[in-house]
Tab-separated table of C-alpha atoms in Angstrom:
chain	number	residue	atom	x	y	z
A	1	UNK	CA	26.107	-39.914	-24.514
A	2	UNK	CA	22.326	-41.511	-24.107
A	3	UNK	CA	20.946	-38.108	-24.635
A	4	UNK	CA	23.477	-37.437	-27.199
A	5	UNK	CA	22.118	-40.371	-29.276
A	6	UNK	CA	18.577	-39.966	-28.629
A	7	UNK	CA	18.789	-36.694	-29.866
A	8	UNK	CA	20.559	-37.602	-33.456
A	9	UNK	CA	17.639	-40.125	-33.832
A	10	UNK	CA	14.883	-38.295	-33.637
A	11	UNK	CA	15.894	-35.305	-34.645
A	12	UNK	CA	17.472	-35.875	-38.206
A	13	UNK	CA	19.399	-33.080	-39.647
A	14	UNK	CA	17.673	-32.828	-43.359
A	15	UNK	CA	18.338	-29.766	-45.188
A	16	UNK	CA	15.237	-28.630	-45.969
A	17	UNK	CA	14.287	-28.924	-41.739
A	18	UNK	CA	17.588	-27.294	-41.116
A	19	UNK	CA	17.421	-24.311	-43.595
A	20	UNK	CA	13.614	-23.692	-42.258
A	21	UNK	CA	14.733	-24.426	-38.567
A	22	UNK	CA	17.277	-21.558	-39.229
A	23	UNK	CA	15.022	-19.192	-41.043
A	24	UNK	CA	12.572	-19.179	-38.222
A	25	UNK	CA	15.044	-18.567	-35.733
A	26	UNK	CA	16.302	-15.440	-37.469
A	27	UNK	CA	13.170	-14.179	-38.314
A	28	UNK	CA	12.803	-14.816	-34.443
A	29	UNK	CA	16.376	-13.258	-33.835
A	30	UNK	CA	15.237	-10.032	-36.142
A	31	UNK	CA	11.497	-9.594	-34.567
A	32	UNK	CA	12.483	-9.913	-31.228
A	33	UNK	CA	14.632	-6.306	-31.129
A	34	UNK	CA	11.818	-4.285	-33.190
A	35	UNK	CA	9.520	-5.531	-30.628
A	36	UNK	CA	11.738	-4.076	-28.025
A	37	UNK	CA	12.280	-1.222	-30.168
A	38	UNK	CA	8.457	-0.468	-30.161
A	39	UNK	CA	8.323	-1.153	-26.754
A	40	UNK	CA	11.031	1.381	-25.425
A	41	UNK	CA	9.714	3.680	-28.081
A	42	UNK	CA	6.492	4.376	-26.279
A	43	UNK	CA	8.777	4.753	-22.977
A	44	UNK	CA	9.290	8.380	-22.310
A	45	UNK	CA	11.306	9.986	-20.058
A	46	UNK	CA	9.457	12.968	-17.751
A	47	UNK	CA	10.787	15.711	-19.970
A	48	UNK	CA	9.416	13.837	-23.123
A	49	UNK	CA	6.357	13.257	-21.704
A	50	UNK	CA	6.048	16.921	-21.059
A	51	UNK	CA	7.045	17.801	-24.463
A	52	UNK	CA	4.194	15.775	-25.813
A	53	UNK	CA	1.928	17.051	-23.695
A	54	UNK	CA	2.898	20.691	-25.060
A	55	UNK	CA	2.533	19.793	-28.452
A	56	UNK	CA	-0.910	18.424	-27.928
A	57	UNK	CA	-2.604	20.892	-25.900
A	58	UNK	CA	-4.831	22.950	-27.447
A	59	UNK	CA	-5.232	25.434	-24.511
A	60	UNK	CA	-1.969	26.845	-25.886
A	61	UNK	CA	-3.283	27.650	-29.806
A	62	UNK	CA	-6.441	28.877	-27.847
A	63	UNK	CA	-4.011	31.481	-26.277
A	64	UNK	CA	-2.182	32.191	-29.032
A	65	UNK	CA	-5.212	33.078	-30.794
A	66	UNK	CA	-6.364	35.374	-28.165
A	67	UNK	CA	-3.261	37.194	-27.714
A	68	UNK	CA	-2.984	38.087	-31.749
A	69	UNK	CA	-6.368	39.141	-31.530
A	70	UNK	CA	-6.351	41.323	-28.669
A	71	UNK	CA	-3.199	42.767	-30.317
A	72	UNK	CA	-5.036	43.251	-33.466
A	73	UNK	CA	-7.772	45.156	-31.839
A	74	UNK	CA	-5.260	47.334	-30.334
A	75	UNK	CA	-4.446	48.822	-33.536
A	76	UNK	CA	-7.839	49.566	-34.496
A	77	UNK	CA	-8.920	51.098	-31.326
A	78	UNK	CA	-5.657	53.883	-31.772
A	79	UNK	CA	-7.398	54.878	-34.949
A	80	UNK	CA	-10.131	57.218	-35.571
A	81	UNK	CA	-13.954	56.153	-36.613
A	82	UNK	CA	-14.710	55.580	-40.181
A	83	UNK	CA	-16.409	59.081	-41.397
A	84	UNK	CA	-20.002	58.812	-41.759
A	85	UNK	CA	-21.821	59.139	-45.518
A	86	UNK	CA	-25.471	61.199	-44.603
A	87	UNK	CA	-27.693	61.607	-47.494
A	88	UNK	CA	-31.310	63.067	-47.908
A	89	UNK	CA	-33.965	65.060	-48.688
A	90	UNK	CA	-34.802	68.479	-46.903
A	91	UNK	CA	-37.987	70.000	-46.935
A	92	UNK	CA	-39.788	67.883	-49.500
A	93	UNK	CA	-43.486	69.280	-49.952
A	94	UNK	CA	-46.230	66.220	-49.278
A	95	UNK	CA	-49.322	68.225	-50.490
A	96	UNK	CA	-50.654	71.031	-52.682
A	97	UNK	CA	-49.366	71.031	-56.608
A	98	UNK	CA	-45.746	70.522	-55.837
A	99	UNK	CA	-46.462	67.273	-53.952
A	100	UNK	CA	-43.170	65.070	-53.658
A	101	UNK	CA	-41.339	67.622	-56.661
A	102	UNK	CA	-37.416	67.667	-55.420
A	103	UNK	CA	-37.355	70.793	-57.911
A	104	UNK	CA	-39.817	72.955	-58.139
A	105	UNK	CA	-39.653	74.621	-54.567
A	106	UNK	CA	-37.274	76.959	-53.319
A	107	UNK	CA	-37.136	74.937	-49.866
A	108	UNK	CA	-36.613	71.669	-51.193
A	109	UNK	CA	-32.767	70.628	-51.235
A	110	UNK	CA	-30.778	66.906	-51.663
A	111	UNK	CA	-28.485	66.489	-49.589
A	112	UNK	CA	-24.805	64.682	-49.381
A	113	UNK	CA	-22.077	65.293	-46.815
A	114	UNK	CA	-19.558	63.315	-44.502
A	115	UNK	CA	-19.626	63.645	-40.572
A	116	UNK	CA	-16.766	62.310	-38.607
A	117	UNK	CA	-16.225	61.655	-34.788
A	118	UNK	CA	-13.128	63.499	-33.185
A	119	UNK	CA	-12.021	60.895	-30.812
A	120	UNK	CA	-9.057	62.986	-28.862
A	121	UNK	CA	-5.717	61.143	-29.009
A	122	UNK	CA	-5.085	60.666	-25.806
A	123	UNK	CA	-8.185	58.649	-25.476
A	124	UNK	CA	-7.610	56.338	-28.835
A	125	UNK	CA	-4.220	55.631	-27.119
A	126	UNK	CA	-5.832	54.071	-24.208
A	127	UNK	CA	-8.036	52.342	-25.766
A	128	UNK	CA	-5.142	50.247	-27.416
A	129	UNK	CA	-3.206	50.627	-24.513
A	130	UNK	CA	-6.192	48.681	-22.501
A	131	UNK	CA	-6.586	45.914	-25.436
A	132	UNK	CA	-2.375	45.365	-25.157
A	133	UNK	CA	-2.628	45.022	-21.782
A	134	UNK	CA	-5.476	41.830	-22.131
A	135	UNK	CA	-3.035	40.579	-24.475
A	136	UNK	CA	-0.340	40.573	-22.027
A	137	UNK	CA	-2.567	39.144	-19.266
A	138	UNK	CA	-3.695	36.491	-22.051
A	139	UNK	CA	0.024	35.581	-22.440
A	140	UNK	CA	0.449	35.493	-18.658
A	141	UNK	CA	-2.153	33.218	-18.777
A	142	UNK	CA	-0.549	31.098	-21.048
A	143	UNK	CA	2.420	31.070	-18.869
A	144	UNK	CA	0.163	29.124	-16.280
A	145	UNK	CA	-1.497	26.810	-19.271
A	146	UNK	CA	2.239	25.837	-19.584
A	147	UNK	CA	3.031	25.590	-16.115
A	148	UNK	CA	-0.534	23.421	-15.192
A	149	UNK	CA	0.235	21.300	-18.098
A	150	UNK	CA	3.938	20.460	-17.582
A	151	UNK	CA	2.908	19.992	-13.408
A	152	UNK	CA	0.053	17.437	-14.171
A	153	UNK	CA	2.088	15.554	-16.600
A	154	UNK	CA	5.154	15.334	-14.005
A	155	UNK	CA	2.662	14.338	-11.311
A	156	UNK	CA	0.858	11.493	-13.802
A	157	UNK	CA	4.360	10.432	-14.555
A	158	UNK	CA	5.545	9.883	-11.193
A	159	UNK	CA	2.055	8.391	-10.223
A	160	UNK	CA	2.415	5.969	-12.617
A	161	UNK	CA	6.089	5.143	-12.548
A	162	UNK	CA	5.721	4.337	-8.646
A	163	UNK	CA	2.369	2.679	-9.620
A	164	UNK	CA	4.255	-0.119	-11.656
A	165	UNK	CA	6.848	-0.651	-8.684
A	166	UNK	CA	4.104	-1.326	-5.956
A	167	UNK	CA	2.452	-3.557	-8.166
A	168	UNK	CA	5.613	-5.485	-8.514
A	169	UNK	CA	6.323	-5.363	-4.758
A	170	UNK	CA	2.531	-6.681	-4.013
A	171	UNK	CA	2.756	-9.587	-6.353
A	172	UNK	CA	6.123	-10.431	-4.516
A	173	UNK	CA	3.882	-10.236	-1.247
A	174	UNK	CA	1.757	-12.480	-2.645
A	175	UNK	CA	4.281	-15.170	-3.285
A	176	UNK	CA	5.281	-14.902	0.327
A	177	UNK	CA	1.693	-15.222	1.583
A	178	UNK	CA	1.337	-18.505	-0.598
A	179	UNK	CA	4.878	-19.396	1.160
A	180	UNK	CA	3.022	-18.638	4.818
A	181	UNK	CA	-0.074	-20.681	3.615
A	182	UNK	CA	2.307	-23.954	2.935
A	183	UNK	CA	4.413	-23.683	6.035
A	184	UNK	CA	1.029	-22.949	7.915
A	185	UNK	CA	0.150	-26.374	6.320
A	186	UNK	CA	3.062	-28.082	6.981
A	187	UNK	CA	2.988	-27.525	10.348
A	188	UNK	CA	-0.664	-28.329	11.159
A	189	UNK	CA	-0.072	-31.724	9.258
A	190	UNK	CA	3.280	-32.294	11.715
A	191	UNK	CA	1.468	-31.635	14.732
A	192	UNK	CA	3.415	-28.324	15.158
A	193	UNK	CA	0.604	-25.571	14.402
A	194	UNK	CA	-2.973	-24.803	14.586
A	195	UNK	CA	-5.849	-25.174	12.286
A	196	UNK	CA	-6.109	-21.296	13.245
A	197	UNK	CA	-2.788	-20.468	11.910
A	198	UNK	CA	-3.966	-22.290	8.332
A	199	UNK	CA	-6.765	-20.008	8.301
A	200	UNK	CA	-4.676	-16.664	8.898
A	201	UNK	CA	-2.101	-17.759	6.450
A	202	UNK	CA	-5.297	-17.975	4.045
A	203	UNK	CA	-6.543	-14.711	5.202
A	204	UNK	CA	-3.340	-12.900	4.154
A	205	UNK	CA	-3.372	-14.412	0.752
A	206	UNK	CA	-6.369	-12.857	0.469
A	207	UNK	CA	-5.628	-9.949	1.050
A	208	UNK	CA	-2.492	-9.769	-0.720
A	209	UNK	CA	-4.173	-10.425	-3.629
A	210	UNK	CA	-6.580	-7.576	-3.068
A	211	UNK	CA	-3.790	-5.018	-2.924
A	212	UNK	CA	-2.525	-6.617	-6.110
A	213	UNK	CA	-6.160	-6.018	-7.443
A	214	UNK	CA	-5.971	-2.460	-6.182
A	215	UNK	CA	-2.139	-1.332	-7.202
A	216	UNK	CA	-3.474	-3.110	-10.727
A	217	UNK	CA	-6.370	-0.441	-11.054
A	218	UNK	CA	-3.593	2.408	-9.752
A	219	UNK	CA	-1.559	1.294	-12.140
A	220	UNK	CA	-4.414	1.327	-14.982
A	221	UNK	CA	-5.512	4.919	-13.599
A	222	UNK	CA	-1.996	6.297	-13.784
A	223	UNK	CA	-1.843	4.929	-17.413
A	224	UNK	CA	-5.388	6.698	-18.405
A	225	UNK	CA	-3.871	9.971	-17.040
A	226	UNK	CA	-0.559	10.035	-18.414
A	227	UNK	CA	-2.261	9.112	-21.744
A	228	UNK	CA	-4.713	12.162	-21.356
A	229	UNK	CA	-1.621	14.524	-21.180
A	230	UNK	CA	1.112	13.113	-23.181
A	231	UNK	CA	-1.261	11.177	-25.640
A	232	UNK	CA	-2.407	6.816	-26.403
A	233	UNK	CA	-0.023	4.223	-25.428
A	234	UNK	CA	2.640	5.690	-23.507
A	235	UNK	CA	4.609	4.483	-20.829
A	236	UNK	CA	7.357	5.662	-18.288
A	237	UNK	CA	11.473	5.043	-18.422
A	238	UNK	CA	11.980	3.587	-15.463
A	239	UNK	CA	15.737	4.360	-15.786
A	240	UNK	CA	15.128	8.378	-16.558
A	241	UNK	CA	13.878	8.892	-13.056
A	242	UNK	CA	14.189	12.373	-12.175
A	243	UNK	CA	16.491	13.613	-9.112
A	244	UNK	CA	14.118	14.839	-6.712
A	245	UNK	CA	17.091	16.215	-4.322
A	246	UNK	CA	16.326	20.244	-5.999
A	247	UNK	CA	13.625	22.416	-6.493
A	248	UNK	CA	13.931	25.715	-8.402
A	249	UNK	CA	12.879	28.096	-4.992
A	250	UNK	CA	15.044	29.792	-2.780
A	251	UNK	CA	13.096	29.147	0.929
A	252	UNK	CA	14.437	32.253	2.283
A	253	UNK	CA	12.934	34.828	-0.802
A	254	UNK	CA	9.303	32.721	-1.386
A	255	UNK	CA	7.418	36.171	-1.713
A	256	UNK	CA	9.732	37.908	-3.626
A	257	UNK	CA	9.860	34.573	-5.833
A	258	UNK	CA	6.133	34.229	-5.721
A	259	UNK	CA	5.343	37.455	-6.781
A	260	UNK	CA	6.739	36.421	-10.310
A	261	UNK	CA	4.519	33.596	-10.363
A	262	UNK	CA	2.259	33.339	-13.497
A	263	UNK	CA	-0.716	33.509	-11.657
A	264	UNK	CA	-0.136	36.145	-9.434
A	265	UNK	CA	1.456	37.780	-13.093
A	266	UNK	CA	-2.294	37.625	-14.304
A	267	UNK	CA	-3.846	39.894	-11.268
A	268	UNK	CA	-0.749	42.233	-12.128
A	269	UNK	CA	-2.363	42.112	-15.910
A	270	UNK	CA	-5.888	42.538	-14.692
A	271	UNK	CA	-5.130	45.560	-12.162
A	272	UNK	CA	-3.367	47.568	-15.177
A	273	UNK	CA	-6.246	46.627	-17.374
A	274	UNK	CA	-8.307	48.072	-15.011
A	275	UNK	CA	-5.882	51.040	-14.351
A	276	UNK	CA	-6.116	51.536	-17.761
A	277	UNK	CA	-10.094	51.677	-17.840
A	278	UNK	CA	-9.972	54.490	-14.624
A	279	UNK	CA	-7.625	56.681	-17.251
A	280	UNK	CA	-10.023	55.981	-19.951
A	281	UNK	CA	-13.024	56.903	-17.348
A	282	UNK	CA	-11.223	60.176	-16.468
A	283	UNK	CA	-10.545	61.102	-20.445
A	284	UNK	CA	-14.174	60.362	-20.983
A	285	UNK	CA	-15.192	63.758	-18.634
A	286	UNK	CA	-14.269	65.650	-21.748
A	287	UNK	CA	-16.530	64.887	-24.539
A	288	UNK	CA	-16.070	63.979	-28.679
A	289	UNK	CA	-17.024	66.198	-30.844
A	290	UNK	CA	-18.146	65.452	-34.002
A	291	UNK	CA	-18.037	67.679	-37.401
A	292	UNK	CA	-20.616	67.247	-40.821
A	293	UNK	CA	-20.232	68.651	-43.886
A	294	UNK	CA	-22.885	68.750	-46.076
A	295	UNK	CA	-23.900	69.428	-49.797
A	296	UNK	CA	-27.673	70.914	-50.716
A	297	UNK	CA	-28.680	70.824	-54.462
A	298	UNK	CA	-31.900	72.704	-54.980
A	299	UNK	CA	-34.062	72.922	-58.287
A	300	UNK	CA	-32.933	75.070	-61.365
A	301	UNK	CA	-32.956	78.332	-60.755
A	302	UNK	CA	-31.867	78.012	-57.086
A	303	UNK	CA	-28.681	78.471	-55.366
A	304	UNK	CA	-27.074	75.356	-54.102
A	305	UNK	CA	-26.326	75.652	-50.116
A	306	UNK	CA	-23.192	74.227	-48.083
A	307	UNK	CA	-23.799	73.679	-44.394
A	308	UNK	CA	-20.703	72.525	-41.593
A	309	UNK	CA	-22.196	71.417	-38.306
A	310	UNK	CA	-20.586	70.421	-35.259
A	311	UNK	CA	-22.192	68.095	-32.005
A	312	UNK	CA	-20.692	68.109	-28.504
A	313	UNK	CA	-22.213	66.138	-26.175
A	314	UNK	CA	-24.098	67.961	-23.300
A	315	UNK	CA	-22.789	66.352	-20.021
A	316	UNK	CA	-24.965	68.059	-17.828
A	317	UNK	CA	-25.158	65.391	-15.211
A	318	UNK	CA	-21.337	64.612	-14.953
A	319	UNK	CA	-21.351	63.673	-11.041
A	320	UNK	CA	-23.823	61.053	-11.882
A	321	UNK	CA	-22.865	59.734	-14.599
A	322	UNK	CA	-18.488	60.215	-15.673
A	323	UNK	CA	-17.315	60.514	-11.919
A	324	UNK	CA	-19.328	57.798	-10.919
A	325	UNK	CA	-18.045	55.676	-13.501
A	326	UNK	CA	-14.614	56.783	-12.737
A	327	UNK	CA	-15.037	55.965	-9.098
A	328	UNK	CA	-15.960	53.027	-10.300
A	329	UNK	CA	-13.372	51.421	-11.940
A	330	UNK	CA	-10.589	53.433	-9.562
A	331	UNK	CA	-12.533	50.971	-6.963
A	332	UNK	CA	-12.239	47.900	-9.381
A	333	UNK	CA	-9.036	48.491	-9.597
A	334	UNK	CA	-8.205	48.506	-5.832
A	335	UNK	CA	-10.301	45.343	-5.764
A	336	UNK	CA	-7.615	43.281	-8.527
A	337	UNK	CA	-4.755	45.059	-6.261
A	338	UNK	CA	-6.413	43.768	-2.259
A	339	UNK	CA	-7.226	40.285	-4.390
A	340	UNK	CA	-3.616	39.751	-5.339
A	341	UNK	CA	-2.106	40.531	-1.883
A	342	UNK	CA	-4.743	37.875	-0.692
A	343	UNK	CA	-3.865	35.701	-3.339
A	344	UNK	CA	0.024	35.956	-2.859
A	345	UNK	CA	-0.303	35.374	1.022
A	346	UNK	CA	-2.485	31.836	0.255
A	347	UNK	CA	0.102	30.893	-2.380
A	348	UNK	CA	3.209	31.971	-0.300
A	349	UNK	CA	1.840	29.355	2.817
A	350	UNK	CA	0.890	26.356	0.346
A	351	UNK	CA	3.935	26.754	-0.979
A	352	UNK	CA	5.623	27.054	2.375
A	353	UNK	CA	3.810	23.779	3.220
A	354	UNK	CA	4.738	21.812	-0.049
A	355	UNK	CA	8.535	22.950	0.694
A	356	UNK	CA	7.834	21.818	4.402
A	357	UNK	CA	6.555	18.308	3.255
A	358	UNK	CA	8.682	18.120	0.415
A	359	UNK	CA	12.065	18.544	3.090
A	360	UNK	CA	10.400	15.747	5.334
A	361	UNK	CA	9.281	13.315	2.831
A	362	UNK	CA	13.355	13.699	1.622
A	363	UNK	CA	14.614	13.106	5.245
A	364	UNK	CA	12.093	10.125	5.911
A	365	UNK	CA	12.788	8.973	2.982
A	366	UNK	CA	17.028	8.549	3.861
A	367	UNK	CA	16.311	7.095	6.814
A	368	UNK	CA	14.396	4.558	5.535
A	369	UNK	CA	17.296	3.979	3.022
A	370	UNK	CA	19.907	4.434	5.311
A	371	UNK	CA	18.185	2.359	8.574
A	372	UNK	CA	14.943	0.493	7.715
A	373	UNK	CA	15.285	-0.746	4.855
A	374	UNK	CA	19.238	-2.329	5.710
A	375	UNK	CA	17.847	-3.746	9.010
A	376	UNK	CA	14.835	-5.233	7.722
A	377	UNK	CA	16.946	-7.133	5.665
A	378	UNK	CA	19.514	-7.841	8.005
A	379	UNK	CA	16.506	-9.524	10.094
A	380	UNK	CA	16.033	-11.420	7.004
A	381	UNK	CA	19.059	-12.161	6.523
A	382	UNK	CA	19.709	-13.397	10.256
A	383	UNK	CA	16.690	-15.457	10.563
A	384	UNK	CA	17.425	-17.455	7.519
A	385	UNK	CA	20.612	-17.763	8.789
A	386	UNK	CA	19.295	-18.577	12.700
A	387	UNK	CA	16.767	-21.258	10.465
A	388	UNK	CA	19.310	-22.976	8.648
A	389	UNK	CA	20.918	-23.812	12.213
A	390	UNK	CA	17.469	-24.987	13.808
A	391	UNK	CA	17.606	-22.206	16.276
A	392	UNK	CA	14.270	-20.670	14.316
A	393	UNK	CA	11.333	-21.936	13.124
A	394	UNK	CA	9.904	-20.940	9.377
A	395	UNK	CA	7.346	-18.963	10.940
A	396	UNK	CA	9.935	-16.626	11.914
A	397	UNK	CA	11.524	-16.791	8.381
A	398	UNK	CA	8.325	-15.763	6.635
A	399	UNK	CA	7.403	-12.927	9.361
A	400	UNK	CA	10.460	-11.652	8.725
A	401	UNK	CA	10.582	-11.785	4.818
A	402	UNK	CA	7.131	-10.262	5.116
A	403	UNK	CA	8.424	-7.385	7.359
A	404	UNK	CA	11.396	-6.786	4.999
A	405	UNK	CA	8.537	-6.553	2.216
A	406	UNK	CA	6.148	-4.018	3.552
A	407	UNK	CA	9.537	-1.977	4.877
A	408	UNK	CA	9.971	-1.352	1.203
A	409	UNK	CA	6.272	-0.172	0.141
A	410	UNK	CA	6.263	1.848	3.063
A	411	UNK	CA	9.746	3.250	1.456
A	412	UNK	CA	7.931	3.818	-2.027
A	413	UNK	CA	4.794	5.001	-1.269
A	414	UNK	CA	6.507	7.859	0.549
A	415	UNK	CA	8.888	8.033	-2.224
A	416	UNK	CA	6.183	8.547	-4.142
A	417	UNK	CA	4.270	11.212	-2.077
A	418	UNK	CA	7.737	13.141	-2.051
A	419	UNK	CA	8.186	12.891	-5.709
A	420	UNK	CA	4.547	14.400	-6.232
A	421	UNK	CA	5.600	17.420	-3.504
A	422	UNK	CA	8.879	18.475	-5.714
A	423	UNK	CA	6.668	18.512	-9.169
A	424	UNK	CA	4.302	20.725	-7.623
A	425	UNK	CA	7.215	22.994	-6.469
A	426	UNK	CA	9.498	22.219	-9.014
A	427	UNK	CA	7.007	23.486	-11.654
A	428	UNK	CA	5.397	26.303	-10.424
A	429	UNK	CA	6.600	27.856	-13.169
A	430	UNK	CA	7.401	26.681	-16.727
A	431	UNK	CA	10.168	25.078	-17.263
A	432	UNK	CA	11.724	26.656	-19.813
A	433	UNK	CA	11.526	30.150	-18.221
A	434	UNK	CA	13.968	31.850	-17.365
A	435	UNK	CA	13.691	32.687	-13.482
A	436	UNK	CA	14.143	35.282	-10.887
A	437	UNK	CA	18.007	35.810	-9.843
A	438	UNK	CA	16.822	34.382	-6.400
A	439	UNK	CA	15.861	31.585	-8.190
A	440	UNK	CA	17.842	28.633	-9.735
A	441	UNK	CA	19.245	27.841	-5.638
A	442	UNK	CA	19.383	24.110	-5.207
A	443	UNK	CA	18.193	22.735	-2.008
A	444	UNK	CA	20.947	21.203	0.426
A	445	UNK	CA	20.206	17.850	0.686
A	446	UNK	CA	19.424	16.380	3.873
C-alpha cells in the first residue's frame, strides 16, 4: 500500500501526460512488429536463399546468350555463301594511241558477272550440326552454373546457420569460465584452493573469450559469403533447417547416376563436337567447286562476249594435308572420350567418399544425440544434485557444466561438417531437374 501511494504521488495522472504516455506506447506497440517484420524478412530459408542466388547470377544470362548464339550460327552455317559481284576491265591498252580507251580496241572488254561457292549439302549440314552441338554443351554447362551455384549457397547457408549456434554456445562457455574464475576465488580466499587454481580459472576465460573472438569472425565470414550468393543483408531461418537424413543418389548405381552428371554431360558435348569436326574433316577430302558468270561489253562495233568458269580445288597433296587433318580430330576425339572415363572414375570415388563421410557424420552424429549428449547432462545433473547434499565440491559442478558444454560443440561442429557433406551430394545436380529413374532413393537412416 506504501508503494501504492508513492506511486499516485509522484506520478500524477494529467491528461495531457496520460494521452502522450499512451501515444508513445503504441507507437512503441506498432514499431516493434515492423521491426520484426524487417528482421524475419531478410531471414531466408535454404531454398530462398538459392532462389536469390539464381536470380542474381549473371553466369546464367552469360549462358543464355551463348546458347542463342551458337544456335543462331547454326542456321547460317546450313546455308550457302553469299554469291560474289566481280567487275573489271580486260585487256585495257597502257600505250600507243589507244592508251587507257575502253572502246576503241577489239581486245578491250568491261566486265560484270556473279561467282558463287558450291558448298555440298552434306557438308553445310555439319557445319550447323557442329555449332548445335556447342550450344548443347553450352546448356550443359549451364546445368553445372546451376548446380555450383545452388551447392555454394547451401554450403554458405549451413556454414553460417551453425556459425550463429557456436557463437551462442561459446559465449555460454564464457559465462561458465567467469563462474570457474569466482569459485577459484572463493576458495583460495577460504583456505580451500590454490593461488594456481586462480590462475587456470583465468587462463580459461581467456581463452573462452578467444573462441568467442574466433566463432565471431566465422560468423562474420559466413555472413560475407552468403551475401555474395544470395545478395546484402541476408540472414538464415533458423527454424527452416533442412533434413539432412536423404540425399538424391542411389549408392548401389553411382556410375550409372554419375554418368548423367552435368559435368561429365559437357565431355559427352565436347566428344560429339569433335565427332562432328572428324565428319566435317572427312567431307572436306572432296573439294567446293565454285561457278562465275560473267558479262564482257566491248566498244561499238564489237560483239559483246559471255564467259562461265568453274574452279575446283587441286588437292594434290591429300595425305598431307585432309587425312592428316582427319586423323587429327578422329584422335581429338578419342582424347574428350579417354578424358571422360578418367573424369567419371575421379568423380565416382569423391563421391563415394562424400557418401562414406556423409553416412558417418549421420551415425556419429545419433550417438552423440542418443548417448553423449544425455549423459553429459545427466553428470550435470548428478553433480548439482551430489553438491546440493555436500557430497561434491563446486569444482566438480563447474567441470562438469563445462564438460556438458563442449559435449554439445563437439555435437555441432560435426553437425555441421555432415550438413556440408549432404549439400555437396545432395546437389550434384540442380535441383529442379528431373533425375535418373535410379535416382530420387532416400537413404535409410541410420
Amino acid at each position: 500500500m506504501h508503494f501504492l501511494h508513492l506511486t499516485r504521488r509522484r506520478t500524477p495522472c494529467r491528461p495531457d501526460v496520460f494521452g502522450s504516455t499512451l501515444a508513445l506506447a503504441m507507437l512503441l506497440c506498432l514499431a516493434l512488429p515492423n521491426d520484426q517484420a524487417a528482421a524475419a524478412s531478410a531471414r531466408l530459408t535454404l531454398a530462398e536463399a538459392q532462389k536469390r542466388a539464381l536470380e542474381r547470377s549473371r553466369s546464367l544470362p552469360a549462358q543464355d546468350a551463348s546458347i542463342a548464339a551458337a544456335r543462331a550460327l547454326a542456321v547460317a552455317a546450313g546455308r550457302l555463301p553469299d554469291p560474289v559481284l566481280r567487275a573489271g576491265i580486260d585487256n585495257l591498252p597502257v600505250s600507243g594511241s589507244d592508251r587507257f580507251n575502253i572502246g576503241s580496241d577489239f581486245m578491250t572488254m568491261r566486265r560484270i558477272g556473279v561467282m558463287q561457292e558450291l558448298i555440298g549439302s552434306d557438308k553445310r549440314r555439319l557445319r550447323a550440326a557442329q555449332l548445335d552441338r556447342t550450344a548443347d554443351k553450352a546448356t550443359a554447362e549451364k546445368e553445372v552454373a546451376i548446380a555450383r551455384i545452388e551447392r555454394e549457397t547451401a554450403q554458405a547457408w549451413i556454414d553460417l546457420y551453425f556459425a550463429k549456434q557456436m557463437a551462442d554456445l561459446v559465449r555460454q562457455q564464457v559465462s561458465q569460465a567467469q563462474l570457474d574464475l569466482e569459485a577459484a576465488e572463493a576458495a583460495y580466499r577460504a583456505g580451500k584452493g590454490s593461488q594456481g587454481d586462480v590462475f587456470a580459472a583465468r587462463g580459461r576465460i581467456g581463452a573462452a573469450q578467444d573462441k568467442v573472438s574466433e566463432f565471431d569472425t566465422r560468423v562474420r565470414t559466413a555472413q560475407s559469403t552468403l551475401a555474395r550468393w544470395a545478395g546484402p543483408d541476408v540472414d538464415v531461418a533458423p527454424e527452416s533447417f533442412p533434413s539432412i537424413d536423404q540425399v538424391r543418389l542411389d549408392p548401389d548405381s553411382i556410375d550409372s547416376q554419375l554418368a548423367h552428371h552435368p559435368e561429365i554431360a559437357v565431355l559427352d558435348r565436347q566428344e560429339a563436337i569433335v565427332r562432328t569436326e572428324a565428319q566435317l574433316a572427312a567431307a572436306n577430302r572432296h573439294p567446293d567447286w565454285s561457278v562465275e558468270v560473267s558479262l564482257q561489253h566491248r566498244g561499238q562495233g564489237y560483239s559483246n562476249m559471255l564467259s562461265v568458269g568453274l574452279s575446283v580445288p587441286l588437292q594434290w597433296d591429300r595425305k598431307n594435308r585432309q587425312d592428316r587433318e582427319l586423323a587429327a580430330k578422329i584422335m581429338q576425339a578419342d582424347q574428350v572420350r579417354d578424358e571422360r572415363e578418367e573424369v567419371l572414375r575421379a568423380h565416382a570415388a569423391e563421391v563415394r567418399v562424400m557418401l562414406d563421410e556423409w553416412r558417418s557424420g549421420r551415425e556419429r552424429l545419433a550417438r552423440y544425440k542418443r548417448e553423449l549428449e544425455p549423459i553429459a547432462a545427466d553428470q550435470s545433473t548428478a553433480v548439482l544434485a551430489a553438491y546440493r547434499g555436500g557430497k561434491a565440491g563446486l569444482a566438480e559442478v563447474l567441470a562438469a557444466r563445462r564438460n556438458e558444454l563442449d559435449v554439445r560443440l563437439q555435437a555441432l561442429q560435426l553437425e555441421a561438417e555432415t550438413a556440408k557433406r549432404w549439400a555437396q551430394l545432395n546437389f550434384l545436380y540442380p535441383s529442379g531437374r528431373s533425375m535418373p529413374p535410379s535416382m530420387n532413393q532416400p537413404e535409410a537412416r541410420p
